[in-house]
Coordinates of C-alpha atoms and ligand atoms in Angstrom, one line a residue:
X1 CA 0.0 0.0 0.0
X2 CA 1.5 3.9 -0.8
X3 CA -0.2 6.9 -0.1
X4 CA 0.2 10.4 -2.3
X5 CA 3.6 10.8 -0.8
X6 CA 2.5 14.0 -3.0
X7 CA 1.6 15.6 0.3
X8 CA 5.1 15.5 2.0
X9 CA 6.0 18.8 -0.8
X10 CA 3.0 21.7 0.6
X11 CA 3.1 23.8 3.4
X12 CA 1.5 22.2 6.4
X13 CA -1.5 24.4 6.1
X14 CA -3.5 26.1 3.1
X15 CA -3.1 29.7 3.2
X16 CA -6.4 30.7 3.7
X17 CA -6.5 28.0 6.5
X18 CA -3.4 29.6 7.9
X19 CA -4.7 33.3 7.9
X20 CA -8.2 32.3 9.8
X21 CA -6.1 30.1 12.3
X22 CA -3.9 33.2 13.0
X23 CA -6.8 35.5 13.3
X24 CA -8.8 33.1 16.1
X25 CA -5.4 32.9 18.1
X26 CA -5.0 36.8 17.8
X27 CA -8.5 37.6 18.7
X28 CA -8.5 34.9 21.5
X29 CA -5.6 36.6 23.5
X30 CA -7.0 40.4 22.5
X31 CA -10.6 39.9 22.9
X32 CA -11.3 43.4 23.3
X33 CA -9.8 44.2 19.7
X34 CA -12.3 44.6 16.9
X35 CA -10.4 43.1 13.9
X36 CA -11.1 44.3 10.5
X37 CA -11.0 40.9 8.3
X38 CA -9.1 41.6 4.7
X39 CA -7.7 38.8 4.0
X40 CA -9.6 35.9 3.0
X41 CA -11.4 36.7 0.1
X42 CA -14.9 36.1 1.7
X43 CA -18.0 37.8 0.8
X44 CA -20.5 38.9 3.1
X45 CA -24.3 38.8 3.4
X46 CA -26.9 39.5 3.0
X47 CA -27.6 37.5 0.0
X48 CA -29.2 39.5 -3.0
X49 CA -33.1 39.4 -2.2
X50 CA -33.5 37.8 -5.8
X51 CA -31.7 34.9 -4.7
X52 CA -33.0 35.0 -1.3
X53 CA -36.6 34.5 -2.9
X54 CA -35.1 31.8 -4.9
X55 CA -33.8 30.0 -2.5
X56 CA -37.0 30.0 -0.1
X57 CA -39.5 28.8 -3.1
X58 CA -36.7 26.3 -3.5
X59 CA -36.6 24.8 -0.2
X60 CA -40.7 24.8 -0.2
X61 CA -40.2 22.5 -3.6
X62 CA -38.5 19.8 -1.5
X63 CA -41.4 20.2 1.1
X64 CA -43.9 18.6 -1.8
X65 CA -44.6 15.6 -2.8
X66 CA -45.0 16.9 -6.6
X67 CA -42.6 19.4 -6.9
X68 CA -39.4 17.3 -4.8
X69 CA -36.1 16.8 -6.7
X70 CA -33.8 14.2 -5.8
X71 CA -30.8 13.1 -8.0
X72 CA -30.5 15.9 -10.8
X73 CA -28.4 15.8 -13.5
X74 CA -24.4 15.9 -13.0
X75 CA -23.4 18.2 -15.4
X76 CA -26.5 20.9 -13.6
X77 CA -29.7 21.7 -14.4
X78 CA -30.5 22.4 -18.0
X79 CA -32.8 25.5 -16.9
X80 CA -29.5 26.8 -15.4
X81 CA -27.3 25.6 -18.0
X82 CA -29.3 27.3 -21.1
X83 CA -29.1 30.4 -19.0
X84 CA -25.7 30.5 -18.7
X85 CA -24.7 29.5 -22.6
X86 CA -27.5 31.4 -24.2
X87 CA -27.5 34.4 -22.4
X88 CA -24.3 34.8 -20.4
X89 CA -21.9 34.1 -23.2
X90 CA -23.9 35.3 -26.0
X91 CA -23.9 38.7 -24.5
X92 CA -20.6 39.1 -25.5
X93 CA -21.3 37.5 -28.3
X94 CA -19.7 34.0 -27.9
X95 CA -21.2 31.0 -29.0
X96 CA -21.9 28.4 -26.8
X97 CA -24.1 25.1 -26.3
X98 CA -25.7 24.0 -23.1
X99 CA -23.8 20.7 -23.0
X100 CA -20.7 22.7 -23.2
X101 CA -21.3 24.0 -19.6
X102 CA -21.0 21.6 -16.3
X103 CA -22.7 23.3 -12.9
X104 CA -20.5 22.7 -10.2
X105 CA -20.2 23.4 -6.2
X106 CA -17.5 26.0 -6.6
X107 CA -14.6 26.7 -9.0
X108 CA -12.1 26.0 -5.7
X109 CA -13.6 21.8 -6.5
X110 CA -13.4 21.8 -9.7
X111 CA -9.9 23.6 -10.5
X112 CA -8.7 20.5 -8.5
X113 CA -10.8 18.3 -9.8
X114 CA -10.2 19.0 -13.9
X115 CA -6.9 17.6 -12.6
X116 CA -8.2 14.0 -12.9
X117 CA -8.3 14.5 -16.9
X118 CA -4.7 14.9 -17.3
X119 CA -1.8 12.3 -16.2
X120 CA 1.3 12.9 -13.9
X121 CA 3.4 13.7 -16.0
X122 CA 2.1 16.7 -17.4
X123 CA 4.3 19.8 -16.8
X124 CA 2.4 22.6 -14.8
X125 CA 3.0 26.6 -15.8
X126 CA 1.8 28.3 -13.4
X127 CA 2.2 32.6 -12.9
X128 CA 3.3 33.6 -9.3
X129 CA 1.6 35.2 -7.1
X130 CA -1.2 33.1 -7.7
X131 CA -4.3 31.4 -6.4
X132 CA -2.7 28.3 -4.1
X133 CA -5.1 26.1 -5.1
X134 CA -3.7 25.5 -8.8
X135 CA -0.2 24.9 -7.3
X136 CA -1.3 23.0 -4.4
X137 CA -3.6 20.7 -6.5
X138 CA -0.7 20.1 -9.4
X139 CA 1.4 19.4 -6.3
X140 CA -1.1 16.3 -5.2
X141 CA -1.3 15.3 -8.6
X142 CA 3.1 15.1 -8.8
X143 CA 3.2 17.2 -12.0
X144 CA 6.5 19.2 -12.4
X145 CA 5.7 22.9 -11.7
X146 CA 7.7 26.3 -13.6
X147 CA 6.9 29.2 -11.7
X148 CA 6.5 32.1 -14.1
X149 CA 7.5 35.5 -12.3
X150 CA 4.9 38.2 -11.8
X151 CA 6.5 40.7 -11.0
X152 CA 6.3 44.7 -11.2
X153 CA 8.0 44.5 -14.0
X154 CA 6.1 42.0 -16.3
X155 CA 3.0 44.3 -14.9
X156 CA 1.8 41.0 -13.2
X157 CA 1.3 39.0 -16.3
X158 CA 4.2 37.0 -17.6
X159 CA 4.1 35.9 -20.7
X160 CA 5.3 32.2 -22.3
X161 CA 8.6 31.8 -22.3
X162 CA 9.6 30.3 -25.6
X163 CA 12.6 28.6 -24.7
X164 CA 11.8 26.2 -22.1
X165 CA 10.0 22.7 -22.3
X166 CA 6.4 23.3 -23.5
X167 CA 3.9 23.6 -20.5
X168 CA 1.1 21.2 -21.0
X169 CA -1.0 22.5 -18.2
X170 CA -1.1 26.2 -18.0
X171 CA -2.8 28.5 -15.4
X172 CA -4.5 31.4 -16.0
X173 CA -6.1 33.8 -13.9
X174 CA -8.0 36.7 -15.0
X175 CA -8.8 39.3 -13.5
X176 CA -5.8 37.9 -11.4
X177 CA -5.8 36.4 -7.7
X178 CA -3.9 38.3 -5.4
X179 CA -2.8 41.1 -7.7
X180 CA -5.8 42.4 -9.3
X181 CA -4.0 42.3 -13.0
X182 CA -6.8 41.7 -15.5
X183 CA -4.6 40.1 -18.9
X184 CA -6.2 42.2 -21.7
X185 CA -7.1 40.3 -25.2
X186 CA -3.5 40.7 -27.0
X187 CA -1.9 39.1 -24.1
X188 CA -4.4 36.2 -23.9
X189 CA -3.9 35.9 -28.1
X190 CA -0.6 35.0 -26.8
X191 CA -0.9 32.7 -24.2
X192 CA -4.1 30.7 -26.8
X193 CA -1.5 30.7 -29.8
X194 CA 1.2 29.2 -27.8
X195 CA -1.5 26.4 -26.5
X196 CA -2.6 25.8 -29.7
X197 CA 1.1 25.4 -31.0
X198 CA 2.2 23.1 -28.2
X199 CA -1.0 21.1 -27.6
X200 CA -1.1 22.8 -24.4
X201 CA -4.2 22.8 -22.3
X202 CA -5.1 26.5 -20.5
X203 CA -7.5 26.1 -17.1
X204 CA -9.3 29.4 -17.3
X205 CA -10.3 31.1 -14.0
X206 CA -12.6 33.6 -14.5
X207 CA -13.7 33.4 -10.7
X208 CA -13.5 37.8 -11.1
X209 CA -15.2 38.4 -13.9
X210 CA -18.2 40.2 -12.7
X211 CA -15.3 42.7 -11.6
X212 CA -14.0 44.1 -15.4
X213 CA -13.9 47.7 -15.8
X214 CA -11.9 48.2 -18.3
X215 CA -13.0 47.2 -22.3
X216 CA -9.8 45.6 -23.7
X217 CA -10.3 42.9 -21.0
X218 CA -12.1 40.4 -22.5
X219 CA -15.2 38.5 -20.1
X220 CA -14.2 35.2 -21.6
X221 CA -11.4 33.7 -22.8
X222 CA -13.6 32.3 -25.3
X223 CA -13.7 35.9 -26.7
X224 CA -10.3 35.2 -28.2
X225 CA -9.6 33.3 -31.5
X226 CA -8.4 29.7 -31.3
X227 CA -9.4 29.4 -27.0
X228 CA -12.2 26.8 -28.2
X229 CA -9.4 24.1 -29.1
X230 CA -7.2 24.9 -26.1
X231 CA -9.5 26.1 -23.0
X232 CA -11.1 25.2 -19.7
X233 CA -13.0 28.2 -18.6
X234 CA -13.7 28.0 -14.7
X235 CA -16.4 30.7 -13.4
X236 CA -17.8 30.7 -10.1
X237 CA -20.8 32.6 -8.3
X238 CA -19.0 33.0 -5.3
X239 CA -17.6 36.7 -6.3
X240 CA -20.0 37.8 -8.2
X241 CA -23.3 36.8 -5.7
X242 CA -21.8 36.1 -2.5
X243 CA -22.1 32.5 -2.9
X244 CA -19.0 31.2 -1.0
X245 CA -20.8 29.6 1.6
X246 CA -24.1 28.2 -0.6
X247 CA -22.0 27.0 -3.4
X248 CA -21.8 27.2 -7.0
X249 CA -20.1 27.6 -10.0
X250 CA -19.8 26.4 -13.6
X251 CA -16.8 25.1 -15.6
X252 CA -17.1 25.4 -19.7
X253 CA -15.4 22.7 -22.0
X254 CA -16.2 23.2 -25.7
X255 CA -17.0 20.3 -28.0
X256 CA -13.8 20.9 -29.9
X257 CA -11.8 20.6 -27.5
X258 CA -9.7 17.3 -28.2
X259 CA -6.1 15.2 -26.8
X260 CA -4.6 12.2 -28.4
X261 CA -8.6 11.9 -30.0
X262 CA -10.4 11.6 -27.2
X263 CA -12.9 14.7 -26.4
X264 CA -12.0 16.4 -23.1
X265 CA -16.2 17.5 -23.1
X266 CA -16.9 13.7 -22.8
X267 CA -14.2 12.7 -20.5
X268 CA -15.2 15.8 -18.1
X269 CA -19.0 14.2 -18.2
X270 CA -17.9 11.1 -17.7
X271 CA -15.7 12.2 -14.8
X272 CA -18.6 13.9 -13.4
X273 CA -20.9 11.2 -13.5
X274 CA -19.2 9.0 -11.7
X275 CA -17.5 11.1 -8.8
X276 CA -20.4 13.9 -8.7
X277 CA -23.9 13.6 -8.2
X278 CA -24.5 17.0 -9.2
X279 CA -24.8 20.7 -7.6
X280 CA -27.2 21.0 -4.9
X281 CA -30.5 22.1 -6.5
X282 CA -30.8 24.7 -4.0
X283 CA -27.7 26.5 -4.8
X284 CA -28.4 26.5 -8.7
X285 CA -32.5 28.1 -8.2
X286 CA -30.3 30.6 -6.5
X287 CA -27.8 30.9 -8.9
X288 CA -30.5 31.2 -12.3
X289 CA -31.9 33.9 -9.8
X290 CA -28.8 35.5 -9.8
X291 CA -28.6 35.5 -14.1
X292 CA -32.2 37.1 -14.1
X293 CA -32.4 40.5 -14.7
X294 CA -33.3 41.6 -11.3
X295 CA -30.8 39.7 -9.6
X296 CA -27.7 40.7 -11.6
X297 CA -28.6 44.5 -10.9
X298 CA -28.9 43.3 -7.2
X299 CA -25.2 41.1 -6.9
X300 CA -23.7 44.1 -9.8
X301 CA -24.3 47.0 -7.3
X302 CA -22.9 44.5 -4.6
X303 CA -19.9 44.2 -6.6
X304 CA -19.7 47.7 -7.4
X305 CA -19.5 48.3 -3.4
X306 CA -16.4 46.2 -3.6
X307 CA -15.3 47.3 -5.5
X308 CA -15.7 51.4 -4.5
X309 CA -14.0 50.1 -1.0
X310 CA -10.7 48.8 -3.2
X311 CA -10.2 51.5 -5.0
X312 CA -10.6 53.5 -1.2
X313 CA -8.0 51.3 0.1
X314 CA -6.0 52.3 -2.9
X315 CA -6.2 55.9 -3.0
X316 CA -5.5 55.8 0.8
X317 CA -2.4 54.0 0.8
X318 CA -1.3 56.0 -2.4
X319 CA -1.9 59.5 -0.3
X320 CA 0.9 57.7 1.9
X321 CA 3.2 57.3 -1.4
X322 CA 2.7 53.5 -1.3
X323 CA 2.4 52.1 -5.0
X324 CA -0.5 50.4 -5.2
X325 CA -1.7 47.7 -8.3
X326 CA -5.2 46.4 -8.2
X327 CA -8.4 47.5 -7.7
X328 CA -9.2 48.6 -10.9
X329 CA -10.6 45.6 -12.0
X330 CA -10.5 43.5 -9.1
X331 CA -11.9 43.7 -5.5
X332 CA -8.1 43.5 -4.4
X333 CA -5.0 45.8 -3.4
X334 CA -1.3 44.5 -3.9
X335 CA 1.5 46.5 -2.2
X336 CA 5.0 46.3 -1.0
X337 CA 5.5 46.1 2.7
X338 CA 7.8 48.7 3.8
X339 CA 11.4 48.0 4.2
X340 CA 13.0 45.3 6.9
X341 CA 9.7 43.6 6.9
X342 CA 8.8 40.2 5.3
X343 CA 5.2 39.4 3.9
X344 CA 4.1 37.4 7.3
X345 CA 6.1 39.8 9.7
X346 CA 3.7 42.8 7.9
X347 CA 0.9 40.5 8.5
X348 CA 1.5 40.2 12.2
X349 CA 2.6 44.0 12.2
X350 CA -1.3 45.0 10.6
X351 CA -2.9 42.3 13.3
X352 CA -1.2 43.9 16.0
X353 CA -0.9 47.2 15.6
X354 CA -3.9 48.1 13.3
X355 CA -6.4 45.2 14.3
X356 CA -6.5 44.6 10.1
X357 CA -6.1 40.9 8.5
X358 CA -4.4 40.9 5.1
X359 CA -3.3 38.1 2.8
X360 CA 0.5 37.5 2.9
X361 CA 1.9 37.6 -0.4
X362 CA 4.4 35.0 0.1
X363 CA 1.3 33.0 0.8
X364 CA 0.4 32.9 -3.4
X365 CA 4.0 32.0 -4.1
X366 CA 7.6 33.0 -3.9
X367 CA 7.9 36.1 -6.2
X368 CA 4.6 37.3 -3.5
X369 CA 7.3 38.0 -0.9
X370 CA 7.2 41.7 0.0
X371 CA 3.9 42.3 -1.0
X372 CA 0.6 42.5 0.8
X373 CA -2.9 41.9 -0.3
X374 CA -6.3 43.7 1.4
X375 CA -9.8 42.9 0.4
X376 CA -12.7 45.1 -0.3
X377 CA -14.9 42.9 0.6
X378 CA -15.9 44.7 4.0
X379 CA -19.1 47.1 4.4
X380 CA -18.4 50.6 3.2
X381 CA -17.8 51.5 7.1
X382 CA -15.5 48.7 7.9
X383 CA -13.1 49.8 4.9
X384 CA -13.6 53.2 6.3
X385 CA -12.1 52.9 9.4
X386 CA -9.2 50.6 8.3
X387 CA -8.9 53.7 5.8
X388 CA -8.5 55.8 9.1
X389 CA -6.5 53.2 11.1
X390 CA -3.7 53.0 8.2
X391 CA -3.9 57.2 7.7
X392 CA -3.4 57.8 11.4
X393 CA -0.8 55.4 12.3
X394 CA 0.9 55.9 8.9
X395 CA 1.2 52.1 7.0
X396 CA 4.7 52.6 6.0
X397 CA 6.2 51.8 9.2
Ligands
MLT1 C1 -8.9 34.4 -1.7 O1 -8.0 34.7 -2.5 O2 -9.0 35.0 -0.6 C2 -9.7 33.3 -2.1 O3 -10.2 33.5 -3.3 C3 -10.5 32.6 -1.1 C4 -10.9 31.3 -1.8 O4 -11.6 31.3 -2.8 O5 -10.6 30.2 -1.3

C-alpha cells in the first residue's frame, strides 16, 4: 500500500487556513480588539433578495410531494445551463451550447478536480503570485511545476517563455488572484497561440469576472480566437453573488476541444458522472436567480460596493506614497511592505498594531514576498475605518 507521498511537498497548512487560524489565536488573547478581516477573500451577506426568494421557493419545492427533486443531473440543471450559454456568453457574443457547460459546487472543487483528466506527468505553468489552489492541486497530482514571475516588471502577467520545455497545463487567472492584473485580449492571443502550438491545455479562472472595468479585457477567454481548441474556462458565483458559503459555480469545456482523439467534453462528463452527483438544486435556483435581470442589478451593485472600497483602500495608501496595483478591476490591493519587513512579519505588524487581517503575499508564491494583499470585501464603514487606522498610524512603518 503507498499513499500520495504528494503531500510531503505543501506547506503544512493552506493559506487561507493559515490566515483564519492566526486570526482566532489573535483575537482569542485580545478579545477586546475589533479586527477588521481583509484577508480571505470572503464575501459577506446578506444574500441579494432575488436569490434570497429563490432559495426560499426552492426549499418549499422539497417540502412537496409533486414538486421534490432528488438526483439531478451531473453536469447541472439544464434551466440553469441554457441560462448561462444562451445568455451569459452570447452577451458578448460568444457562441456556446448548453452541453458545453457543467454546474459545479465551486470553481475552488473543480480547478482540482479538472486535474483528474490529465496524467502525472504533465508539466504545470503556473504565474506567481497566484491562487494556491492551482499549485497546491498540481502538487497532489506530482506534476512538475515552472513558476512564471509576476512581478512589477512583467505588470503582473508573464508571458510564455519560448525557450523552455512546453507547458502542458497552464494557469490562468484573470482578472488575477492576489494582484488584481486583469490580462487584456492581445496578451491572452498569446498565451491561446502558444497552447494551440504546443498542444497545451489552459484552465481558465474567470472566478472575477463580474469585476471588469476596463474594455480591452475580454469576459471570456472564449472571446479570443483559437481558445475553443485549447481552453477550460472556470467561473464561479461565489464573487460575483456572494455564494461562497451556498455553493456554486460552472466550468465550460467546448465540443472541440480534443487530446490524443479523445474529447475532453466527454471525458469531463464522464468524470462527473461518476464522482459527482450533481450541484445541490438549491444552490443552482439561486444561482438562475442570480442571471435574471433583477438579480444581476442586485449582486452588480454588490460588486460595485467592492469594488468602490478597493479602490478606497487604494487611494488611501497611495496618499501615503505607497504604489498600489489592483483594484481597478478586481476587489483586491497589492502593495510592498515597507522595508526590513517580510510578507508574514507585515501581517502580524497589521494584526497587531492596526487590528486589520491581510493576505500574505508569500502566501500565493515566492515572487509574492514583499507584497501584501487587502480585500474590499468589507461594508463601506469597515473599509472606512481601516482607511482611518492606516492614515493615522501611517502604513509605512
Ligand atoms: C482568496 O483569495 O481569498 C480566495 O479566493 C478565497 C478562496 O476562494 O478560497
Amino acid at each position: 500500500m503507498h499513499i500520495n507521498t504528494n503531500f510531503r511537498q505543501l506547506r503544512p497548512s493552506y493559506l487561507f487556513t493559515e490566515i483564519v487560524n492566526r486570526t482566532r489565536a489573535y483575537q482569542a488573547s485580545h478579545p477586546d480588539a475589533q479586527i477588521l478581516r481583509m484577508g480571505v477573500g470572503d464575501a459577506r451577506g446578506p444574500m441579494a433578495p432575488s436569490v434570497i426568494a429563490a432559495l426560499h421557493a426552492a426549499v418549499e419545492e422539497q417540502n412537496s410531494v409533486d414538486h421534490f427533486h432528488g438526483y439531478g443531473l451531473e453536469n447541472g440543471e439544464e434551466w440553469l445551463r441554457e441560462r448561462i450559454a444562451e445568455v451569459e456568453y452570447k452577451m458578448h457574443d460568444i457562441p456556446m451550447t448548453i452541453d458545453e457547460v457543467f454546474i459545479s459546487d465551486g470553481a475552488g472543487s473543480d480547478i482540482g478536480n479538472v486535474s483528474d483528466l490529465f496524467t502525472a506527468d504533465n508539466h504545470v505553468a503556473i504565474t506567481d503570485p497566484v491562487y494556491p489552489a492551482y499549485y497546491d492541486s498540481s502538487v497532489m497530482a506530482g506534476r512538475r511545476i515552472l513558476l512564471l514571475p509576476a512581478t512589477a516588471e512583467n505588470g503582473f502577467a508573464p508571458m510564455p517563455e519560448e525557450n523552455s520545455d512546453p507547458y502542458d497545463i497552464i494557469f490562468l487567472c484573470s482578472p488575477g488572484n492576489p494582484t488584481g492584473t486583469a490580462l487584456t485580449k492581445t496578451q491572452l492571443q498569446v498565451w491561446v497561440d502558444y497552447a494551440n502550438r504546443h498542444g497545451s491545455i489552459i484552465l481558465f479562472d474567470g472566478a472575477y469576472e463580474a469585476y471588469i472595468g476596463d474594455s480591452d479585457v475580454p469576459h471570456s477567454i472564449y472571446e479570443i480566437a483559437g481558445a475553443r481548441t485549447c481552453a477550460i474556462e472556470i467561473r464561479s458565483f461565489s464573487k460575483m453573488a456572494g455564494f461562497t458559503g451556498v455553493r456554486c459555480g460552472y466550468t465550460v469545456v467546448p465540443k472541440e476541444l480534443e487530446r490524443d482523439g479523445l474529447s475532453l467534453n466527454a471525458l469531463w462528463l464522464r468524470r462527473q458522472c461518476t464522482k459527482f452527483n450533481g450541484a445541490s438544486i438549491l444552490s443552482q435556483r439561486g444561482a438562475m436567480a442570480v442571471l435574471t435581470d433583477e438579480g444581476k442589478k442586485e449582486v452588480m451593485a454588490r460588486v460595485g460596493e467592492y469594488k468602490q472600497n478597493a479602490s478606497l483602500l487604494k487611494q488611501a495608501l497611495q496618499a501615503q506614497g505607497i504604489t498600489v496595483y489592483g483594484a481597478d478591476n478586481s476587489p483586491y490591493v497589492w502593495f510592498r511592505v515597507p522595508d526590513g519587513y517580510t510578507s508574514w512579519s507585515y501581517f502580524d505588524y497589521l494584526l497587531d498594531h492596526y487590528h486589520i487581517v491581510s493576505t500574505p503575499g508569500s502566501g500565493f508564491g515566492p515572487s509574492g514576498e514583499g507584497y501584501i494583499r487587502l480585500t474590499g470585501f468589507g461594508t463601506p464603514e469597515s473599509t472606512q475605518l481601516a482607511i482611518e487606522r492606516l492614515q493615522n498610524k501611517g502604513a509605512l512603518r
